[in-house]
Coordinates of C-alpha atoms in Angstrom, one line a residue:
X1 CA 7.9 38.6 -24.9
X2 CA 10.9 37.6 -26.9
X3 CA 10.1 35.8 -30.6
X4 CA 12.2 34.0 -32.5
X5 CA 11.4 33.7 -36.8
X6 CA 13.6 31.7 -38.7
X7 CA 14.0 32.2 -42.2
X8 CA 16.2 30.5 -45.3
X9 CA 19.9 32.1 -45.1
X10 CA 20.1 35.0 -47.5
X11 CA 16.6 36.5 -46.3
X12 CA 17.5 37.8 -43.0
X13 CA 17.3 41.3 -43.9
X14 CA 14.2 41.2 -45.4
X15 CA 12.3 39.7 -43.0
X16 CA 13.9 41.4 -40.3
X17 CA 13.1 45.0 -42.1
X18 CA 8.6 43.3 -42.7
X19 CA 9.2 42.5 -38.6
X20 CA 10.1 46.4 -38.3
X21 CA 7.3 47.7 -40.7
X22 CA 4.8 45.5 -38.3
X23 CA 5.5 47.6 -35.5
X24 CA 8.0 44.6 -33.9
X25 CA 10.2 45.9 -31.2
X26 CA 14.1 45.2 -30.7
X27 CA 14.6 43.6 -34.5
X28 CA 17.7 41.8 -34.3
X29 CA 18.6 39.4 -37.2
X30 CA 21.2 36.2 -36.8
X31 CA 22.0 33.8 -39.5
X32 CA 18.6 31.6 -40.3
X33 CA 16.6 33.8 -37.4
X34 CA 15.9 37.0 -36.6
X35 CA 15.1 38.0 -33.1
X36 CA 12.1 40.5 -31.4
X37 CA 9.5 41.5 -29.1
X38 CA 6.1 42.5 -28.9
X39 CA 2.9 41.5 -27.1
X40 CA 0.1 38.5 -28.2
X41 CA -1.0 41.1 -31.1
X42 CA 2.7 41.2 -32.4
X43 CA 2.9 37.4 -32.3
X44 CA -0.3 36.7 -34.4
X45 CA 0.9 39.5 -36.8
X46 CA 3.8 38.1 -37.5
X47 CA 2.4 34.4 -38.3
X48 CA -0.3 36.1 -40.3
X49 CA 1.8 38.0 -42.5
X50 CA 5.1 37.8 -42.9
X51 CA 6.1 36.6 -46.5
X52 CA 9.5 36.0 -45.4
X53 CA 9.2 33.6 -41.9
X54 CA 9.7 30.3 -41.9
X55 CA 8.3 29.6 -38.4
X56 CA 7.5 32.2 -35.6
X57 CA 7.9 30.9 -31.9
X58 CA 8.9 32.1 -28.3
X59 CA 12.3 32.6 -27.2
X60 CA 12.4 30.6 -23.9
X61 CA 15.9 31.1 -23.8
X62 CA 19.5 31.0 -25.3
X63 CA 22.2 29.8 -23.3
X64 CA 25.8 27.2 -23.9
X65 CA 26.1 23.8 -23.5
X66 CA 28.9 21.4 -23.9
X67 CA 27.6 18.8 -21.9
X68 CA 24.6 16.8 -21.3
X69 CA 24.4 18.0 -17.5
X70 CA 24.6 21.7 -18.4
X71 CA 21.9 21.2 -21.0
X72 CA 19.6 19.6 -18.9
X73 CA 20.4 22.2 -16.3
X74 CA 20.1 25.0 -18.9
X75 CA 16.1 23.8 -20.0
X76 CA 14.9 23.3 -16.5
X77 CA 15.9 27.1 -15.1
X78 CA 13.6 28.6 -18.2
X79 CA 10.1 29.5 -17.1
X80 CA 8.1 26.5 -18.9
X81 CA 5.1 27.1 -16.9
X82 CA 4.4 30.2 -17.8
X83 CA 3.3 28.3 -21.3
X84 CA 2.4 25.2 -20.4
X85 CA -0.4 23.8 -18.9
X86 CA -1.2 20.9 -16.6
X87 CA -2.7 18.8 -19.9
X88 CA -0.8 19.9 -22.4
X89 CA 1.6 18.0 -24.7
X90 CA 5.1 19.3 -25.2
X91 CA 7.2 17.2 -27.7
X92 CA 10.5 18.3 -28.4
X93 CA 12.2 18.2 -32.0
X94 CA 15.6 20.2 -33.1
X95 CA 18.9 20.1 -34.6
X96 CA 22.8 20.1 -33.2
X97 CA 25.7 21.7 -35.9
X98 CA 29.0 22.2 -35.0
X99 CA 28.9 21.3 -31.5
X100 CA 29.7 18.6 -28.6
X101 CA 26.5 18.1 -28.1
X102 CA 25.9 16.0 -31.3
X103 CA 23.0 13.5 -30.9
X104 CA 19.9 15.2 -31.5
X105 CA 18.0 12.0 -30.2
X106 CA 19.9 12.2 -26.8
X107 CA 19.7 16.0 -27.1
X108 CA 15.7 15.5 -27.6
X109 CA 15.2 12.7 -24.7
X110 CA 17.4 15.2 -22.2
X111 CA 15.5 18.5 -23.0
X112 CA 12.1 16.5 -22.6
X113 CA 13.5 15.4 -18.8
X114 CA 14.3 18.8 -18.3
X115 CA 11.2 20.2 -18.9
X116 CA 9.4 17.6 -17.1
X117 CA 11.0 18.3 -13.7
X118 CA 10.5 21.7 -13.7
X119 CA 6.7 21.3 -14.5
X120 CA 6.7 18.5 -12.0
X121 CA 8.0 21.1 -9.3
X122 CA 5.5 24.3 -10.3
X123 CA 2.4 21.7 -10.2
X124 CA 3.2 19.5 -7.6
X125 CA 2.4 16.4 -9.7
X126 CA 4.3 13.3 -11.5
X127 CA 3.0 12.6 -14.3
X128 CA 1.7 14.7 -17.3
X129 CA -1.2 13.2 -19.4
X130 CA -0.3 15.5 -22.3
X131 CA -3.2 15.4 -24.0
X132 CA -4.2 18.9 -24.4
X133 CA -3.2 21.6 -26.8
X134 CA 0.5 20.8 -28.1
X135 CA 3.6 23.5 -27.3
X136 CA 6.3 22.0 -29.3
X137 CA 9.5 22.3 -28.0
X138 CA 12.5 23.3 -31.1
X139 CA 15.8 23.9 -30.0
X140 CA 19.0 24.4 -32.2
X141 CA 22.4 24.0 -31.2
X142 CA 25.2 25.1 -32.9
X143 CA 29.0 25.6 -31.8
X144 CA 27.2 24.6 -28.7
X145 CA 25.0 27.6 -28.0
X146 CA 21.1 26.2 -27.2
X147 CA 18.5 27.9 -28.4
X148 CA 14.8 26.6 -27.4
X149 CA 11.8 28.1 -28.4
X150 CA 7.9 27.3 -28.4
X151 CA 6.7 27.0 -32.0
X152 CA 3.6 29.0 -32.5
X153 CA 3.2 28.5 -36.4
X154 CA 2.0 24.8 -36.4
X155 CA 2.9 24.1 -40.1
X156 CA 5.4 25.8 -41.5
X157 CA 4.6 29.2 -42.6
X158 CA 5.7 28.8 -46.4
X159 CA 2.3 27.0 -46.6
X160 CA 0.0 29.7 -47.5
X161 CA -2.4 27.1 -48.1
X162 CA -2.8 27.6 -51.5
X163 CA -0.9 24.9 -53.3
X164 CA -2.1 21.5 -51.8
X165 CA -0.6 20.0 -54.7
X166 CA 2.3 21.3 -57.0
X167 CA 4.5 19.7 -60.7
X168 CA 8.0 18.6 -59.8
X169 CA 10.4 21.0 -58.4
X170 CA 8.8 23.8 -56.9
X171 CA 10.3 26.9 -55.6
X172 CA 9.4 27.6 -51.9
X173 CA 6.5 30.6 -51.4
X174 CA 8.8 32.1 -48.6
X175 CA 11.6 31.8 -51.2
X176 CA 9.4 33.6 -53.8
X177 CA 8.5 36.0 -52.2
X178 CA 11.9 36.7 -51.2
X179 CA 12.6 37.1 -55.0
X180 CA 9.7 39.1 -55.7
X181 CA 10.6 41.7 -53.1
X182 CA 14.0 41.4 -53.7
X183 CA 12.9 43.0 -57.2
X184 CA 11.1 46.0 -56.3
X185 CA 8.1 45.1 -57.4
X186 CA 5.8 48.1 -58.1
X187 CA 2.2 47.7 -57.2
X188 CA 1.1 48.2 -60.6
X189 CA 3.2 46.3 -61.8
X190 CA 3.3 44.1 -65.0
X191 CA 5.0 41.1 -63.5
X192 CA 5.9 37.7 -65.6
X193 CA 7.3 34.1 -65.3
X194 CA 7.9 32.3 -68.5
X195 CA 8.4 29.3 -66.6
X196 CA 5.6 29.6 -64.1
X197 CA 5.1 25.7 -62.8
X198 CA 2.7 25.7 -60.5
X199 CA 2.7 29.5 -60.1
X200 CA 4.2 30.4 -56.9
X201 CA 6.2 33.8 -57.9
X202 CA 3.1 34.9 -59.9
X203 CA 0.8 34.3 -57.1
X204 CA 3.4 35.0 -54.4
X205 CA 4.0 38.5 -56.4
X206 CA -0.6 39.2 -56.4
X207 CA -0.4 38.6 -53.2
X208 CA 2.5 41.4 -52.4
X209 CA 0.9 44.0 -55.0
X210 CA -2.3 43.7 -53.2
X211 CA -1.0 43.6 -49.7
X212 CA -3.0 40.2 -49.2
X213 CA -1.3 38.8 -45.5
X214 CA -0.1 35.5 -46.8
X215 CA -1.3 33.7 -43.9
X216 CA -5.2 35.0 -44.0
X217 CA -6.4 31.8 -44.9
X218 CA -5.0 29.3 -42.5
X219 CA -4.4 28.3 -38.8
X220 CA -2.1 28.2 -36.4
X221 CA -0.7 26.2 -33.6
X222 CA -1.0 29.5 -30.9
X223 CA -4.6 29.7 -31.9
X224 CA -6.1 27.3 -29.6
X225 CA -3.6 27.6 -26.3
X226 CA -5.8 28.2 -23.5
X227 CA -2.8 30.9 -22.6
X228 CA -3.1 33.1 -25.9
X229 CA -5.5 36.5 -25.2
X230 CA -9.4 35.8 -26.3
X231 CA -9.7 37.6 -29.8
X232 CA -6.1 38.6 -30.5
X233 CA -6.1 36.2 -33.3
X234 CA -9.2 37.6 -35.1
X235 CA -8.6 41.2 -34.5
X236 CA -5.4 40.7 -36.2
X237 CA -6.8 38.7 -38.8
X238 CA -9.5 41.7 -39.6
X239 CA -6.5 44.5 -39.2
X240 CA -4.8 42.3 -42.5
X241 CA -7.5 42.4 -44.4
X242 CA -8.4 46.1 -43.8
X243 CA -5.2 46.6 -45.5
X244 CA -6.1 44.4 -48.5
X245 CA -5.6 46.6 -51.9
X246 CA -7.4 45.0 -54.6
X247 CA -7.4 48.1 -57.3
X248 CA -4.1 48.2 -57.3
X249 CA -3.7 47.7 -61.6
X250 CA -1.3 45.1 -60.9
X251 CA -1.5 42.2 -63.7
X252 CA 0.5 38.9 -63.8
X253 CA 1.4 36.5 -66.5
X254 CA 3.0 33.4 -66.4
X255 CA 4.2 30.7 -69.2
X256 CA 5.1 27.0 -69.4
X257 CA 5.3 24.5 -72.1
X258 CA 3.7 21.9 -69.6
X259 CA 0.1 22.0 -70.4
X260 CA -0.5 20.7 -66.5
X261 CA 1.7 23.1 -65.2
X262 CA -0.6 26.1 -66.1
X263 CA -3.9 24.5 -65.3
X264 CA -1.8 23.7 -61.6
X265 CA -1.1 27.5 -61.6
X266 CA -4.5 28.6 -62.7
X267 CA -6.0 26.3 -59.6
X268 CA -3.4 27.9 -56.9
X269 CA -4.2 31.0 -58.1
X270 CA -7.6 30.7 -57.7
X271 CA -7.3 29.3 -54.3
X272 CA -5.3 32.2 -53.3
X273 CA -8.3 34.5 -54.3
X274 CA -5.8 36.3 -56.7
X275 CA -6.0 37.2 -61.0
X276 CA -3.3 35.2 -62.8
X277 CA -3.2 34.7 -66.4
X278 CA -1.3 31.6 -67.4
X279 CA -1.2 29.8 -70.7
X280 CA 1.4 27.4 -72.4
X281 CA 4.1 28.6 -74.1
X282 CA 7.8 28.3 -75.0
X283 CA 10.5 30.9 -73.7
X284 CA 11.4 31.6 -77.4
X285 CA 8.2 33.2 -78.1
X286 CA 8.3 34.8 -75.0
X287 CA 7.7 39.0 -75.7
X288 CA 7.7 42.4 -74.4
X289 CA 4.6 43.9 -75.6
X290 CA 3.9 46.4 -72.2
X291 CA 5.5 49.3 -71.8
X292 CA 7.0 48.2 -68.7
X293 CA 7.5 44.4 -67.0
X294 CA 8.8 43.0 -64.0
X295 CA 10.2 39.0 -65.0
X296 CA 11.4 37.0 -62.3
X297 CA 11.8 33.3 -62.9
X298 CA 13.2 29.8 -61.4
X299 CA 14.5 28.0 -64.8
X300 CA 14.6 24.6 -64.6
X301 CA 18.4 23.2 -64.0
X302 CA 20.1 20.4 -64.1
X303 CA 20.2 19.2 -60.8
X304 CA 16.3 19.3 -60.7
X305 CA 14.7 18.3 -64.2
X306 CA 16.9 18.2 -67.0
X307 CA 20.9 17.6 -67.8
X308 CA 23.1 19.9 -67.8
X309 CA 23.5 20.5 -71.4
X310 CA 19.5 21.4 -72.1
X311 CA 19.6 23.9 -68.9
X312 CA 22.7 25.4 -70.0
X313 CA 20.8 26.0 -73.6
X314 CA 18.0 27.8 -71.6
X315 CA 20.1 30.2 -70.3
X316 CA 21.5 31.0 -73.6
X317 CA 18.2 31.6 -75.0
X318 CA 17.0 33.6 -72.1
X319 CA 20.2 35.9 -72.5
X320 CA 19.0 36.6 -76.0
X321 CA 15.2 37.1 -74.9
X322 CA 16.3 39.3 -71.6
X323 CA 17.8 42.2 -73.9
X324 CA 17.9 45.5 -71.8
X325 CA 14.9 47.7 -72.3
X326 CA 14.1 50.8 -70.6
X327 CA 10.8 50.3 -67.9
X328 CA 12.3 46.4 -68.1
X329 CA 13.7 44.0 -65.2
X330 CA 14.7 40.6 -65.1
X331 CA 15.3 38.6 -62.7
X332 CA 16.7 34.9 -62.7
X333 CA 17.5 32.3 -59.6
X334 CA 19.9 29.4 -60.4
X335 CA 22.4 27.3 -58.8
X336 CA 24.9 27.4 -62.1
X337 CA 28.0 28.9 -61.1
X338 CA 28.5 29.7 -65.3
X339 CA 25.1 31.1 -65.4
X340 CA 26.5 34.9 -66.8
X341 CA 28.6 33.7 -68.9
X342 CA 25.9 31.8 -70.8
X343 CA 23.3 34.2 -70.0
X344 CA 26.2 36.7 -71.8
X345 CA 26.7 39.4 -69.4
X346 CA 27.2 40.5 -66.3
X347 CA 24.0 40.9 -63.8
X348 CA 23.9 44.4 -62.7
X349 CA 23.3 42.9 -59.2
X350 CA 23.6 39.3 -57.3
X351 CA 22.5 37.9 -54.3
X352 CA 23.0 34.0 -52.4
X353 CA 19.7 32.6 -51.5
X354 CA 19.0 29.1 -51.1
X355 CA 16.3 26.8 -52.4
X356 CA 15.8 24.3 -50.0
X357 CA 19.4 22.8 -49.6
X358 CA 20.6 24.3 -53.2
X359 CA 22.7 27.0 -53.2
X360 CA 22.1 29.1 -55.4
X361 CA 22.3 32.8 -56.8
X362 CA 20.0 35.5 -57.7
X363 CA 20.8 37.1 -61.0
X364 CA 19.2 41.0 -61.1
X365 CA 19.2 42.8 -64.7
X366 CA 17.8 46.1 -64.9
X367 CA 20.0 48.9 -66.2
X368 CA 19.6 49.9 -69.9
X369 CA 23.6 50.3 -71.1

């Protein structure tokens, strides 16, 4: 079968590089998705442990639409009851960019017809109770090309099921991880956040030292369609945690001046089943007493906590604390377009991620002179 796993734009690489490192076949990525095929096995791998996916689900099919008759004909030539049963429900939800086809409502209502005629046809039947197992229906249009898949995650994959409750302004876990990655991270590492929150890139970062699947410890919508292979689901599950490496020497610290903040990090993390050592205190005492550290941090901004002016001070400060040091990265995500020049100098490396709808850019410092 054909998957689709979309991701936050900036991250298709990544992910599309774990999907090849699973054993996933015919890895191709597009902006916000990245396209490949495998059997059941490959689909439950995926959802359990890919850092990087925002949702995994079945391609049903790709195909373009400018009107609401080529749409509707488009959905009902796909194979819909290869997946769904008799009982089971099939609500439909998605998004239209770009393209004629601009009412996601109407959009929604015709793709829901469409489906319904063609299960009406293969089972010789009206009307559809819809009370069984549900086989949500996404679809994305943009510069009118459909997409429609069948979402197998359930709840979004960013929610490891660790943080059921988080301070203001959180960074994403896909998004973390993304940074954490995105730094090399050894797996004995030192790894620190001086402005830790609720401790997603601390525990995010465990997690990727240790090899812990990030989705070991929840559920997912594929689990209980009567189509899915019996066992797939836990064999996969016990081939993640054979993998597990819990001697790795990896360490992580993290730091806030919020006294909440920590004990919110020091619960996560032990939800997540991973060491974290968190404790309150400012950036300007913040030191370099290991021989080696990995920092990554998501600084509070101006468009999320503070003003301007107070964020803009952080940076400052930071860019005095950051000095180069040999065995020594750093790592800083921010939306500030003036970030280097009051950090005071050039990253040795940038990349454009986004958090949530902010766009922002990932500051890398690691070279000595």
């Amino acid at each position: 079968m054909t998957y689709s796993a979309t991701c936050l734009l900036g991250v298709e690489g990544l992910l599309a590089q774990e999907l090849r490192d699973m054993g996933c076949e015919d890895v191709h990525a597009e902006n916000g998705r990245v396209l490949f095929s495998g059997g059941w096995d490959i689909l439950a791998r995926a959802n359990i442990c890919s850092r990087f996916a925002e949702r995994v689900g079945i391609q049903m099919g790709d195909f373009q639409a400018k009107s609401f008759e080529e749409l509707f004909q488009g959905v009902k030539a796909l194979p819909w009851e290869e997946l769904i049963s008799r009982e089971d429900a099939f609500p439909v939800s998605g998004s239209s960019l770009n393209s004629q086809l601009h009412s996601v409502p109407d959009c929604q209502a015709i793709i829901k017809k469409a489906v319904v005629e063609r299960l009406k046809k293969s089972y010789r039947q009206d009307w559809f109770t819809e009370d069984g197992p549900a086989h949500r229906i996404r679809f994305r249009i943009m510069k009118d090309q459909v997409s429609v898949v069948l979402d197998t995650s359930g709840a979004g994959l960013h929610k490891r099921g660790y943080r059921p409750a988080s301070n203001a302004a959180p960074i994403k876990e896909t998004l973390a991880a993304a940074l954490v990655k995105l730094s090399r991270l050894r797996s004995d590492a030192t790894f620190y956040d001086p402005f830790c929150g609720s401790g997603t890139l601390l525990i995010e970062a465990a997690t990727m030292a240790q090899n812990i699947a990030p989705g070991i410890g929840r559920r997912f919508q594929a689990e209980v369609w009567e189509q899915t292979p019996a066992g797939v689901w836990e064999r996969e599950r016990d081939r993640a945690k054979s993998m597990e490496r819990r001697d790795t020497g990896f360490t992580a610290t993290g730091y806030d001046i919020d006294p909440e903040a920590v004990e919110l990090t020091r619960e996560n993390a032990k939800r997540a089943g991973v060491n974290v050592t968190a404790r309150v205190q400012d950036i300007k005492d913040f030191e370099r007493s290991t021989e080696y550290g990995c920092v990554v941090c998501n600084p509070p901004y101006g468009q999320r906590l503070m003003d301007q002016k107070t964020a803009q001070d952080i940076y400052r400060q930071i860019g005095r604390i950051f000095m180069p040091k040999r065995g020594w990265s750093y790592g800083v995500i921010t939306p500030d377009e003036d970030f280097e020049d009051l950090f005071g100098r050039r990253a040795d490396k940038r990349r454009k991620l986004y958090n949530g709808m902010i766009r922002c850019q990932f500051y890398q410092y690691y070279k000595t002179t």
